Amino acid sequence: MPALQTRYLGYVRDIAERWLDWSRLGPIAQQYHTLIDADVKRDTRKLESYEDFETSVEGGPRSLQAFAEQRRAYLLSLPAIAALPR
């Protein structure tokens, strides 16, 4: 069982280091944000305002960027992740 746990934690570290890195995730998120922008603007049943959508990727405490950066920092600070061999 410890081998599976180590493998799992290695995957978690990989996700935190590579995919929660905003320089990698940001362009992907921005691409999809741009793709759906016109549809969100036209939507009359959305739960939040279009202005909230505009700042949902970057630029706010509830943005995807803020979430990714905070989650990355948290995961990489976990003792079990830090103790993994490189």
Short mmCIF file of C-alpha atoms in Angstrom, two decimals, residues 11-30 57-58 64-76:
data_model
loop_
_atom_site.label_atom_id
_atom_site.label_comp_id
_atom_site.label_asym_id
_atom_site.label_seq_id
_atom_site.Cartn_x
_atom_site.Cartn_y
_atom_site.Cartn_z
CA TYR A 11 0.74 12.47 -9.41
CA VAL A 12 -0.60 15.16 -7.08
CA ARG A 13 2.80 16.89 -7.09
CA ASP A 14 2.96 16.64 -10.89
CA ILE A 15 -0.47 18.25 -11.22
CA ALA A 16 0.46 21.01 -8.77
CA GLU A 17 3.81 21.76 -10.39
CA ARG A 18 2.79 21.50 -14.03
CA TRP A 19 -0.92 22.05 -14.46
CA LEU A 20 -1.67 24.50 -11.67
CA ASP A 21 1.20 26.69 -12.85
CA TRP A 22 -0.58 29.79 -14.13
CA SER A 23 1.90 30.30 -16.97
CA ARG A 24 0.66 26.99 -18.37
CA LEU A 25 -2.98 26.98 -17.24
CA GLY A 26 -3.68 30.67 -17.91
CA PRO A 27 -3.46 30.60 -21.72
CA ILE A 28 -5.69 27.51 -21.86
CA ALA A 29 -8.28 29.10 -19.58
CA GLN A 30 -8.17 32.35 -21.53
CA VAL A 57 -10.26 33.94 -15.23
CA GLU A 58 -7.94 36.64 -13.93
CA LEU A 64 -9.57 30.80 -11.59
CA GLN A 65 -6.06 32.26 -11.35
CA ALA A 66 -6.43 32.90 -7.62
CA PHE A 67 -7.78 29.40 -7.07
CA ALA A 68 -4.99 27.75 -9.07
CA GLU A 69 -2.25 29.72 -7.32
CA GLN A 70 -3.66 29.07 -3.84
CA ARG A 71 -4.27 25.37 -4.51
CA ARG A 72 -0.79 24.94 -5.99
CA ALA A 73 0.83 26.58 -2.98
CA TYR A 74 -1.23 24.46 -0.59
CA LEU A 75 -0.48 21.15 -2.32
CA LEU A 76 3.24 21.85 -2.62
#
